[in-house]
Short mmCIF file of C-alpha atoms and ligand atoms in Angstrom, two decimals:
data_model
loop_
_atom_site.label_atom_id
_atom_site.label_comp_id
_atom_site.label_asym_id
_atom_site.label_seq_id
_atom_site.Cartn_x
_atom_site.Cartn_y
_atom_site.Cartn_z
CA MET A 1 0.00 0.00 0.00
CA PHE A 2 2.77 2.43 0.98
CA ARG A 3 4.61 1.60 -2.24
CA LYS A 4 1.63 2.79 -4.24
CA VAL A 5 1.26 5.94 -2.14
CA HIS A 6 4.98 6.58 -2.49
CA LEU A 7 4.82 6.29 -6.27
CA TYR A 8 1.70 8.42 -6.42
CA LEU A 9 3.31 11.15 -4.26
CA THR A 10 6.49 10.99 -6.34
CA ALA A 11 4.49 11.40 -9.56
CA LEU A 12 2.49 14.28 -8.06
CA CYS A 13 5.55 16.08 -6.71
CA ALA A 14 7.59 15.54 -9.88
CA GLY A 15 4.59 16.47 -12.06
CA ILE A 16 3.98 19.77 -10.32
CA THR A 17 7.65 20.79 -10.25
CA THR A 18 8.06 19.73 -13.90
CA ALA A 19 5.01 21.76 -14.94
CA ILE A 20 6.38 24.82 -13.13
CA LEU A 21 9.81 24.29 -14.71
CA ILE A 22 8.36 23.98 -18.22
CA VAL A 23 6.13 27.04 -17.86
CA MET A 24 9.06 29.11 -16.52
CA SER A 25 11.38 27.88 -19.28
CA LEU A 26 8.83 28.66 -21.98
CA LEU A 27 8.24 32.09 -20.53
CA TYR A 28 11.96 32.76 -20.38
CA LEU A 29 12.45 31.52 -23.95
CA TYR A 30 9.59 33.68 -25.20
CA LEU A 31 10.94 36.82 -23.51
CA SER A 32 14.52 36.15 -24.50
CA GLU A 33 13.62 35.42 -28.16
CA LYS A 34 11.46 38.51 -28.29
CA GLU A 35 14.36 40.57 -27.00
CA LEU A 36 16.76 39.00 -29.49
CA TYR A 37 14.44 39.89 -32.38
CA GLU A 38 13.94 43.41 -31.05
CA ASN A 39 17.66 43.99 -30.59
CA GLN A 40 18.39 42.68 -34.05
CA PHE A 41 15.69 44.90 -35.55
CA ARG A 42 16.98 47.94 -33.67
CA SER A 43 20.53 47.37 -34.84
CA PHE A 44 19.22 46.87 -38.40
CA GLN A 45 17.34 50.19 -38.16
CA ASN A 46 20.46 51.96 -36.94
CA ASP A 47 22.47 50.56 -39.83
CA ILE A 48 19.80 51.71 -42.26
CA ILE A 49 19.89 55.24 -40.83
CA THR A 50 23.64 55.29 -41.41
CA ILE A 51 23.25 53.89 -44.94
CA SER A 52 20.47 56.29 -45.92
CA THR A 53 22.31 59.34 -44.50
CA SER A 54 25.41 58.39 -46.43
CA LEU A 55 23.29 57.71 -49.51
CA GLU A 56 21.65 61.11 -49.29
CA GLN A 57 25.00 62.82 -49.30
CA GLN A 58 26.25 61.09 -52.44
CA SER A 59 25.52 62.33 -55.91
CA VAL A 60 26.78 59.16 -57.54
CA ILE A 61 26.28 55.77 -55.94
CA SER A 62 29.40 53.74 -56.58
CA MET A 63 29.61 50.00 -56.75
CA GLU A 64 32.44 50.05 -54.22
CA TRP A 65 30.28 51.81 -51.73
CA LEU A 66 27.42 49.37 -52.25
CA SER A 67 29.61 46.30 -51.87
CA LYS A 68 31.37 47.80 -48.83
CA MET A 69 28.04 48.44 -47.13
CA GLU A 70 26.79 44.97 -47.99
CA ALA A 71 29.84 43.31 -46.55
CA ARG A 72 29.76 45.39 -43.37
CA GLY A 73 26.29 44.36 -42.24
CA GLY A 74 26.00 41.02 -44.02
CA TYR A 75 23.20 42.54 -46.08
CA THR A 76 22.09 42.15 -49.65
CA PHE A 77 21.26 45.26 -51.64
CA TYR A 78 18.97 45.53 -54.59
CA ALA A 79 18.82 48.90 -56.28
CA LEU A 80 16.40 50.20 -58.85
CA ASP A 81 16.94 53.43 -60.73
CA ASN A 82 13.57 54.67 -61.98
CA GLY A 83 12.37 51.10 -61.73
CA ILE A 84 15.35 49.66 -63.67
CA PRO A 85 17.71 47.33 -61.79
CA PHE A 86 21.23 48.60 -61.27
CA LEU A 87 24.00 47.02 -63.18
CA TYR A 88 25.46 46.19 -59.76
CA ASN A 89 22.66 43.70 -59.14
CA ARG A 90 23.43 41.84 -62.26
CA LEU A 91 27.13 41.67 -61.44
CA THR A 92 26.94 40.57 -57.84
CA SER A 93 25.39 37.52 -56.29
CA PHE A 94 21.97 38.90 -56.96
CA SER A 95 21.26 37.22 -60.26
CA GLU A 96 18.08 38.04 -62.03
CA SER A 97 16.55 34.59 -61.72
CA SER A 98 12.79 34.32 -61.81
CA GLU A 99 12.77 33.02 -58.24
CA ILE A 100 14.59 36.06 -56.92
CA ARG A 101 12.57 38.33 -59.08
CA SER A 102 9.33 36.97 -57.66
CA PHE A 103 10.72 37.26 -54.15
CA LEU A 104 11.60 40.93 -54.75
CA ASP A 105 8.22 41.55 -56.30
CA ALA A 106 6.53 40.04 -53.27
CA CYS A 107 8.68 42.20 -51.07
CA LEU A 108 7.84 45.39 -52.93
CA GLU A 109 4.21 44.44 -53.12
CA TYR A 110 4.13 43.96 -49.35
CA TYR A 111 5.90 47.29 -48.92
CA GLU A 112 3.54 49.14 -51.22
CA SER A 113 0.42 47.66 -49.72
CA HIS A 114 1.51 48.55 -46.21
CA TYR A 115 3.34 51.83 -46.63
CA GLU A 116 1.61 53.37 -49.64
CA SER A 117 0.14 56.24 -47.71
CA VAL A 118 3.56 57.75 -46.89
CA SER A 119 4.46 60.02 -49.74
CA LEU A 120 7.80 61.51 -50.56
CA GLU A 121 7.90 65.20 -50.24
CA GLU A 122 9.56 67.42 -52.73
CA GLY A 123 12.41 69.79 -51.86
CA GLY A 124 15.66 69.76 -49.87
CA ASP A 125 19.29 70.58 -50.57
CA SER A 126 20.86 67.19 -51.10
CA PRO A 127 21.46 65.85 -54.60
CA TYR A 128 18.50 63.65 -53.99
CA ASN A 129 15.79 65.91 -52.77
CA THR A 130 13.95 63.57 -50.50
CA CYS A 131 14.70 60.34 -48.77
CA ARG A 132 12.73 57.98 -46.64
CA HIS A 133 13.28 54.51 -45.40
CA VAL A 134 10.96 51.91 -43.95
CA GLU A 135 11.94 48.74 -42.11
CA PHE A 136 9.80 45.69 -41.65
CA SER A 137 10.10 41.99 -41.19
CA PHE A 138 9.19 39.79 -44.11
CA HIS A 139 8.45 36.10 -44.06
CA PRO A 140 7.64 34.78 -47.54
CA ALA A 141 4.84 32.26 -47.26
CA GLU A 142 6.50 29.49 -49.22
CA THR A 143 9.92 29.60 -47.51
CA GLU A 144 11.30 28.96 -44.06
CA GLN A 145 13.53 32.01 -44.34
CA GLU A 146 12.77 35.26 -42.62
CA PHE A 147 14.17 38.71 -43.37
CA TYR A 148 14.35 42.19 -42.03
CA ILE A 149 13.87 44.42 -45.01
CA SER A 150 14.35 48.10 -45.51
CA VAL A 151 13.19 50.04 -48.52
CA ILE A 152 15.08 53.28 -48.93
CA GLU A 153 13.59 55.69 -51.41
CA LEU A 154 15.42 58.69 -52.77
CA LYS A 155 13.85 61.19 -55.11
CA ARG A 156 15.37 64.02 -57.06
CA GLY A 157 13.04 65.80 -59.38
CA THR A 158 11.59 63.15 -61.60
CA SER A 159 14.27 60.50 -61.05
CA SER A 160 13.87 58.11 -58.20
CA LEU A 161 16.09 55.49 -56.60
CA GLN A 162 14.78 52.52 -54.67
CA LEU A 163 17.17 50.53 -52.57
CA LEU A 164 16.08 47.30 -50.97
CA VAL A 165 18.24 46.16 -48.10
CA LEU A 166 17.74 42.53 -47.13
CA SER A 167 18.98 41.17 -43.87
CA PRO A 168 18.40 37.39 -43.62
CA LEU A 169 17.65 36.26 -40.10
CA ASP A 170 19.27 32.86 -40.56
CA PHE A 171 21.95 33.54 -37.98
CA LEU A 172 19.41 34.76 -35.44
CA ARG A 173 17.20 31.73 -36.02
CA GLU A 174 20.18 29.45 -35.66
CA GLN A 175 21.01 31.15 -32.38
CA ILE A 176 17.41 30.72 -31.21
CA THR A 177 17.33 27.05 -32.24
CA LYS A 178 20.57 26.46 -30.32
CA GLN A 179 19.09 28.17 -27.28
CA ARG A 180 15.93 26.05 -27.51
CA VAL A 181 17.92 22.82 -27.77
CA ARG A 182 20.06 23.87 -24.80
CA PHE A 183 16.96 24.59 -22.76
CA PHE A 184 15.36 21.33 -23.81
CA LEU A 185 18.39 19.34 -22.68
CA ILE A 186 18.69 21.28 -19.42
CA ASP A 187 14.97 20.75 -18.76
CA ILE A 188 15.23 17.01 -19.41
CA ALA A 189 18.16 16.77 -16.98
CA ALA A 190 16.29 18.90 -14.43
CA ILE A 191 13.16 16.74 -14.77
CA LEU A 192 15.20 13.60 -14.16
CA LEU A 193 16.84 15.15 -11.11
CA LEU A 194 13.50 16.44 -9.84
CA SER A 195 11.94 12.99 -10.21
CA LEU A 196 14.81 11.46 -8.28
CA PHE A 197 14.58 14.15 -5.64
CA SER A 198 10.78 13.70 -5.41
CA PHE A 199 11.24 9.96 -4.96
CA PHE A 200 13.68 10.38 -2.06
CA PHE A 201 11.87 13.36 -0.58
CA THR A 202 8.45 11.67 -0.49
CA GLY A 203 10.12 8.50 0.78
CA LYS A 204 11.57 10.48 3.68
CA LEU A 205 8.19 12.13 4.29
CA LEU A 206 6.45 8.77 4.43
CA GLN A 207 9.02 7.24 6.76
CA PRO A 208 7.36 8.37 10.03
CA VAL A 209 3.96 7.24 8.74
CA ILE A 210 5.36 3.81 7.80
CA GLU A 211 7.10 3.58 11.15
CA SER A 212 3.97 4.48 13.08
CA ARG A 213 1.95 2.02 11.01
CA ARG A 214 4.51 -0.69 11.75
CA LYS A 215 4.39 0.06 15.47
CA GLN A 216 0.60 0.06 15.40
CA THR A 217 0.50 -3.33 13.69
CA GLU A 218 3.03 -4.71 16.17
CA PHE A 219 1.03 -3.26 19.05
CA VAL A 220 -2.23 -4.82 17.85
CA ALA A 221 -0.52 -8.19 17.30
CA ALA A 222 1.12 -8.14 20.74
CA ALA A 223 -2.07 -6.92 22.43
CA SER A 224 -4.15 -9.68 20.84
CA HIS A 225 -1.54 -12.20 21.91
CA GLU A 226 -1.60 -10.96 25.53
CA LEU A 227 -5.40 -10.81 25.64
CA ARG A 228 -5.73 -14.36 24.38
CA THR A 229 -4.16 -16.07 27.43
CA PRO A 230 -6.43 -14.65 30.21
CA LEU A 231 -9.44 -14.99 27.90
CA ALA A 232 -8.66 -18.66 27.28
CA VAL A 233 -8.33 -19.24 31.04
CA ILE A 234 -11.65 -17.47 31.69
CA LEU A 235 -13.44 -19.50 29.00
CA SER A 236 -12.10 -22.83 30.15
CA ALA A 237 -12.84 -22.02 33.82
CA ALA A 238 -16.39 -21.04 32.85
CA GLU A 239 -16.76 -24.30 30.92
CA CYS A 240 -15.49 -26.38 33.86
CA CYS A 241 -17.76 -24.47 36.24
CA ARG A 242 -20.82 -26.00 34.60
CA ASP A 243 -20.29 -29.59 35.83
CA ALA A 244 -18.16 -28.88 38.95
CA ASP A 245 -19.33 -29.27 42.54
CA THR A 246 -19.88 -26.16 44.66
CA GLU A 247 -16.39 -26.09 46.15
CA LYS A 248 -14.68 -26.39 42.76
CA GLN A 249 -17.11 -23.91 41.26
CA SER A 250 -16.03 -21.29 43.77
CA ARG A 251 -12.35 -21.93 42.85
CA PHE A 252 -13.16 -21.58 39.15
CA LEU A 253 -15.03 -18.36 39.85
CA ASP A 254 -11.98 -17.05 41.74
CA THR A 255 -9.83 -17.85 38.70
CA ILE A 256 -12.29 -16.08 36.44
CA LYS A 257 -12.25 -13.01 38.72
CA GLN A 258 -8.43 -13.05 38.90
CA GLU A 259 -8.02 -13.31 35.12
CA GLY A 260 -10.73 -10.67 34.67
CA ASP A 261 -8.72 -8.31 36.89
CA ILE A 262 -5.61 -9.01 34.82
CA LEU A 263 -7.56 -8.29 31.64
CA THR A 264 -8.88 -5.05 33.13
CA SER A 265 -5.40 -3.89 34.07
CA LEU A 266 -4.07 -4.80 30.60
CA VAL A 267 -6.91 -2.97 28.86
CA ASN A 268 -6.37 0.04 31.16
CA ASP A 269 -2.66 0.10 30.29
CA MET A 270 -3.46 -0.10 26.61
CA LEU A 271 -5.96 2.73 26.92
CA THR A 272 -3.40 4.83 28.79
CA LEU A 273 -0.83 4.36 26.02
CA SER A 274 -3.37 5.01 23.29
CA ALA A 275 -4.39 8.24 25.09
CA SER A 276 -0.74 9.21 25.24
CA ASP A 277 -0.27 8.50 21.52
CA SER A 278 -3.22 10.67 20.58
CA GLN A 279 -2.09 13.44 22.97
CA ARG A 280 -5.13 12.84 25.18
CA PHE A 281 -3.07 11.81 28.17
CA SER A 282 -4.47 13.84 31.07
CA PHE A 283 -1.62 15.91 32.44
CA ARG A 284 -2.18 18.68 34.99
CA PRO A 285 1.15 20.01 36.24
CA ALA A 286 1.15 22.02 39.46
CA PRO A 287 3.71 22.81 42.18
CA VAL A 288 3.96 19.66 44.31
CA GLU A 289 6.01 18.43 47.26
CA LEU A 290 7.79 15.44 45.80
CA ASP A 291 8.87 14.13 49.23
CA THR A 292 5.23 13.83 50.27
CA LEU A 293 4.41 11.87 47.12
CA VAL A 294 7.39 9.58 47.74
CA ILE A 295 6.31 8.89 51.35
CA ASN A 296 2.71 8.20 50.26
CA THR A 297 3.80 5.72 47.61
CA TYR A 298 6.22 4.06 50.00
CA GLU A 299 3.43 3.59 52.52
CA ALA A 300 1.13 2.16 49.89
CA PHE A 301 3.72 -0.48 48.94
CA GLU A 302 4.82 -1.42 52.43
CA PRO A 303 2.17 -4.17 52.91
CA LEU A 304 2.93 -5.70 49.49
CA ALA A 305 6.67 -5.75 50.20
CA ALA A 306 6.06 -7.26 53.62
CA GLU A 307 3.85 -9.93 52.07
CA LYS A 308 6.71 -10.89 49.77
CA LYS A 309 9.18 -10.73 52.64
CA LEU A 310 11.10 -7.87 51.09
CA SER A 311 12.69 -5.03 52.98
CA LEU A 312 11.47 -1.72 51.61
CA THR A 313 13.25 1.46 52.71
CA VAL A 314 12.90 5.13 51.83
CA THR A 315 15.59 7.83 51.85
CA LEU A 316 14.67 11.52 51.76
CA PRO A 317 16.87 14.63 52.00
CA GLU A 318 17.00 16.22 55.42
CA GLU A 319 16.68 19.81 54.24
CA SER A 320 13.35 21.12 53.03
CA LEU A 321 12.90 20.80 49.28
CA PRO A 322 11.64 23.32 46.73
CA LEU A 323 8.34 22.59 45.03
CA CYS A 324 8.45 20.69 41.79
CA THR A 325 6.09 21.41 38.91
CA ALA A 326 4.57 18.04 38.18
CA ASP A 327 1.32 16.13 37.92
CA ALA A 328 1.03 14.48 41.37
CA GLU A 329 -1.23 11.68 40.12
CA ARG A 330 1.15 10.81 37.28
CA ILE A 331 4.21 10.85 39.57
CA ILE A 332 2.47 8.40 41.91
CA GLN A 333 1.60 6.23 38.88
CA LEU A 334 5.25 6.35 37.78
CA LEU A 335 6.61 5.41 41.21
CA SER A 336 4.01 2.66 41.51
CA ILE A 337 5.12 1.09 38.20
CA LEU A 338 8.76 1.13 39.30
CA LEU A 339 8.00 -0.21 42.78
CA HIS A 340 5.59 -2.81 41.43
CA ASN A 341 8.33 -4.10 39.09
CA ALA A 342 10.89 -4.05 41.89
CA VAL A 343 8.56 -6.10 44.10
CA SER A 344 7.75 -8.49 41.25
CA TYR A 345 11.33 -9.09 40.13
CA THR A 346 12.99 -9.34 43.54
CA PRO A 347 12.98 -12.73 45.19
CA GLU A 348 12.03 -13.19 48.85
CA GLY A 349 14.47 -11.71 51.35
CA GLY A 350 15.62 -9.05 48.87
CA ARG A 351 15.84 -5.31 49.42
CA ILE A 352 14.19 -2.37 47.71
CA ASP A 353 15.28 1.24 48.25
CA LEU A 354 13.21 4.25 47.27
CA SER A 355 15.04 7.54 47.46
CA LEU A 356 14.71 11.21 46.56
CA LEU A 357 17.62 13.57 46.08
CA HIS A 358 17.76 17.26 45.12
CA LYS A 359 20.88 18.55 43.41
CA LYS A 360 21.48 21.58 41.16
CA ASN A 361 17.80 22.26 40.42
CA ARG A 362 17.15 18.63 39.68
CA PHE A 363 15.22 15.96 41.51
CA TYR A 364 16.54 12.42 41.41
CA LEU A 365 13.94 9.73 42.16
CA THR A 366 15.55 6.32 42.47
CA VAL A 367 14.11 2.82 42.87
CA SER A 368 16.80 0.20 43.35
CA ASP A 369 16.39 -3.47 44.12
CA THR A 370 18.47 -6.57 44.67
CA GLY A 371 16.33 -8.56 42.23
CA ILE A 372 16.97 -10.62 39.11
CA GLY A 373 18.47 -7.64 37.28
CA ILE A 374 18.22 -6.75 33.60
CA PRO A 375 20.85 -7.92 31.10
CA PRO A 376 22.63 -4.90 29.56
CA GLU A 377 21.40 -5.84 26.05
CA ASP A 378 17.78 -5.61 27.29
CA ARG A 379 18.08 -2.28 29.08
CA LYS A 380 17.12 -0.19 26.05
CA LYS A 381 14.34 -2.51 24.90
CA ILE A 382 12.44 -2.76 28.18
CA PHE A 383 10.84 0.64 27.46
CA ASP A 384 9.29 -0.73 24.23
CA ARG A 385 5.69 -1.78 24.36
CA PHE A 386 5.04 -5.41 25.29
CA TYR A 387 8.76 -6.10 25.68
CA ARG A 388 9.71 -8.46 28.51
CA ALA A 389 13.16 -9.73 29.27
CA GLU A 390 13.46 -13.49 29.14
CA LYS A 391 13.95 -13.91 32.88
CA ALA A 392 10.72 -11.99 33.65
CA ARG A 393 8.49 -13.93 31.27
CA SER A 394 6.97 -16.09 33.95
CA ALA A 395 5.70 -13.14 36.03
CA LYS A 396 1.92 -13.28 35.90
CA GLY A 397 -0.03 -10.14 35.11
CA HIS A 398 3.02 -8.50 33.53
CA PHE A 399 2.57 -7.60 29.90
CA GLY A 400 5.54 -5.35 29.27
CA LEU A 401 3.54 -2.11 29.24
CA GLY A 402 4.47 -0.64 32.64
CA LEU A 403 7.78 0.94 31.64
CA SER A 404 6.29 2.25 28.36
CA ILE A 405 3.71 4.13 30.43
CA ALA A 406 6.45 5.25 32.86
CA SER A 407 8.57 6.66 30.06
CA GLU A 408 5.53 8.49 28.58
CA ILE A 409 4.91 10.09 31.98
CA VAL A 410 8.55 11.15 32.28
CA LYS A 411 8.45 12.57 28.74
CA LEU A 412 5.42 14.69 29.66
CA HIS A 413 7.48 16.13 32.52
CA HIS A 414 10.44 16.78 30.19
CA GLY A 415 12.53 14.56 32.42
CA THR A 416 14.63 11.46 31.83
CA LEU A 417 14.29 7.85 32.91
CA ASN A 418 17.19 5.44 32.81
CA VAL A 419 18.14 2.06 34.16
CA THR A 420 21.46 0.71 35.33
CA GLY A 421 22.61 -2.51 36.92
CA ARG A 422 23.25 -2.63 40.63
CA PRO A 423 26.66 -3.79 41.79
CA GLY A 424 26.07 -7.20 43.31
CA GLY A 425 22.90 -7.80 41.28
CA GLY A 426 19.59 -6.03 40.82
CA SER A 427 18.49 -2.92 38.98
CA VAL A 428 18.43 0.81 39.60
CA PHE A 429 15.80 2.99 37.90
CA THR A 430 16.44 6.74 38.08
CA VAL A 431 13.99 9.49 37.14
CA ILE A 432 15.40 12.99 36.77
CA LEU A 433 12.95 15.91 36.96
CA HIS A 434 13.66 19.63 36.82
CA THR A 435 12.55 21.99 39.54
P1 LIG B 1 6.09 -5.73 32.97
O1 LIG B 1 4.66 -5.50 33.16
O2 LIG B 1 6.39 -6.95 32.17
O3 LIG B 1 6.90 -5.61 34.19
P2 LIG B 1 7.42 -3.37 32.22
O4 LIG B 1 7.31 -2.54 31.01
O5 LIG B 1 7.19 -2.69 33.51
O6 LIG B 1 6.50 -4.58 31.98
O7 LIG B 1 8.85 -3.99 32.25
C1 LIG B 1 9.38 -4.51 31.07
C2 LIG B 1 10.42 -5.54 31.39
O8 LIG B 1 11.51 -4.92 32.03
C3 LIG B 1 9.94 -6.57 32.34
O9 LIG B 1 9.27 -7.59 31.69
C4 LIG B 1 11.26 -7.06 32.93
O10 LIG B 1 11.86 -7.95 32.06
C5 LIG B 1 12.09 -5.82 32.97
N1 LIG B 1 12.09 -5.16 34.30
C6 LIG B 1 11.42 -4.09 34.66
N2 LIG B 1 11.69 -3.75 35.93
C7 LIG B 1 12.56 -4.68 36.40
C8 LIG B 1 13.22 -4.88 37.62
N3 LIG B 1 13.04 -4.08 38.66
N4 LIG B 1 14.04 -5.95 37.73
C9 LIG B 1 14.25 -6.76 36.68
N5 LIG B 1 13.64 -6.63 35.49
C10 LIG B 1 12.80 -5.60 35.35
#
């Protein structure tokens, strides 16, 4: 399922970023090509101004001048004197083929149809009385080629000179094609990188969800497993109850009650952890006297310890302690879990010490016992849900949830909970809380 979601998220992320990239690239290309055309046209216009000014000042237009001007701008000139082509045209590359002729005709036709209204005025001092020039872009329908064209018209009395200046845009188009190809290749590389990035990025995003799903599945599996044993005992006791005599019946009913209590405590623990997971764990911090809470818990466990023939002691600082901001109910729950474990995992005749220490704005709550101890390799895992060290497996009514709840409580108080081995055997659990 997560594989599908991962692929879907990757496609979505890559799709959106690719779409943005393509739109931005197209926009950039459009603006840049527009600017290239405009710059080219402007420079063509400037050249034409220079050419027409120089033309105006000449009484005779020499072939040298024409070919020099052509070579300078990479242009092609076509001159008509009173409608008759210059000899220059016939001598240079501009041969009078029908193809070229029709191209020129189309050019002039376009010019006349668009710029007819502008008329040359009479007068002026130059050898040619009047001069005007018009620039436009021309794209003959049947060809791929595009040109900037200028028609310069000079008039002196009745004689007129028309000069067509053709600037092919092949170089510009080549430049634009190169730019497009470059962008295309860059975009393809960027899309590949973006897809890779999206794949890893969405994978990282999904990681906590996958992890929490895994934990949830494990939790449900472990919970079902733990619930099954007391339920099976209850069912079989109920079955046996049917045909048993009164004395046996009462024993079976006791078993049912006992297993029912175990089930209730397991379900309560599970509900506590689920409340903590969904941030519904009730937590009401207030200034509390930790020593009072420690004494109260100690007193509550005294009978249980005595029953198991364990010596339970409490150590408190002699000086008066500052108040600690904590949830009193949760602290008692935390100490109860630690003491309950200590009682459960310490054999008869053992010792349990409960102590409170205040040092450098920190409270140290310690529960140490001389019990079975926890192997170093298990010390990290015992805070995981449903985890029980091998040696503790036989303890009835222990499902491996107590320390998970304890560590959630400590987390809520922004404190720390750690476990160490006790020299000579046993375990030491230490809770550190801040004032
Ligand atoms: P449980 O209900 O099984 O005690 P906990 O989460 O409280 O669950 O403890 C997890 C495991 O940690 C226990 O099963 C046991 O193996 C180990 N443990 C906890 N406290 C002690 C202790 N005082 N002495 C030895 N082992 C302990």
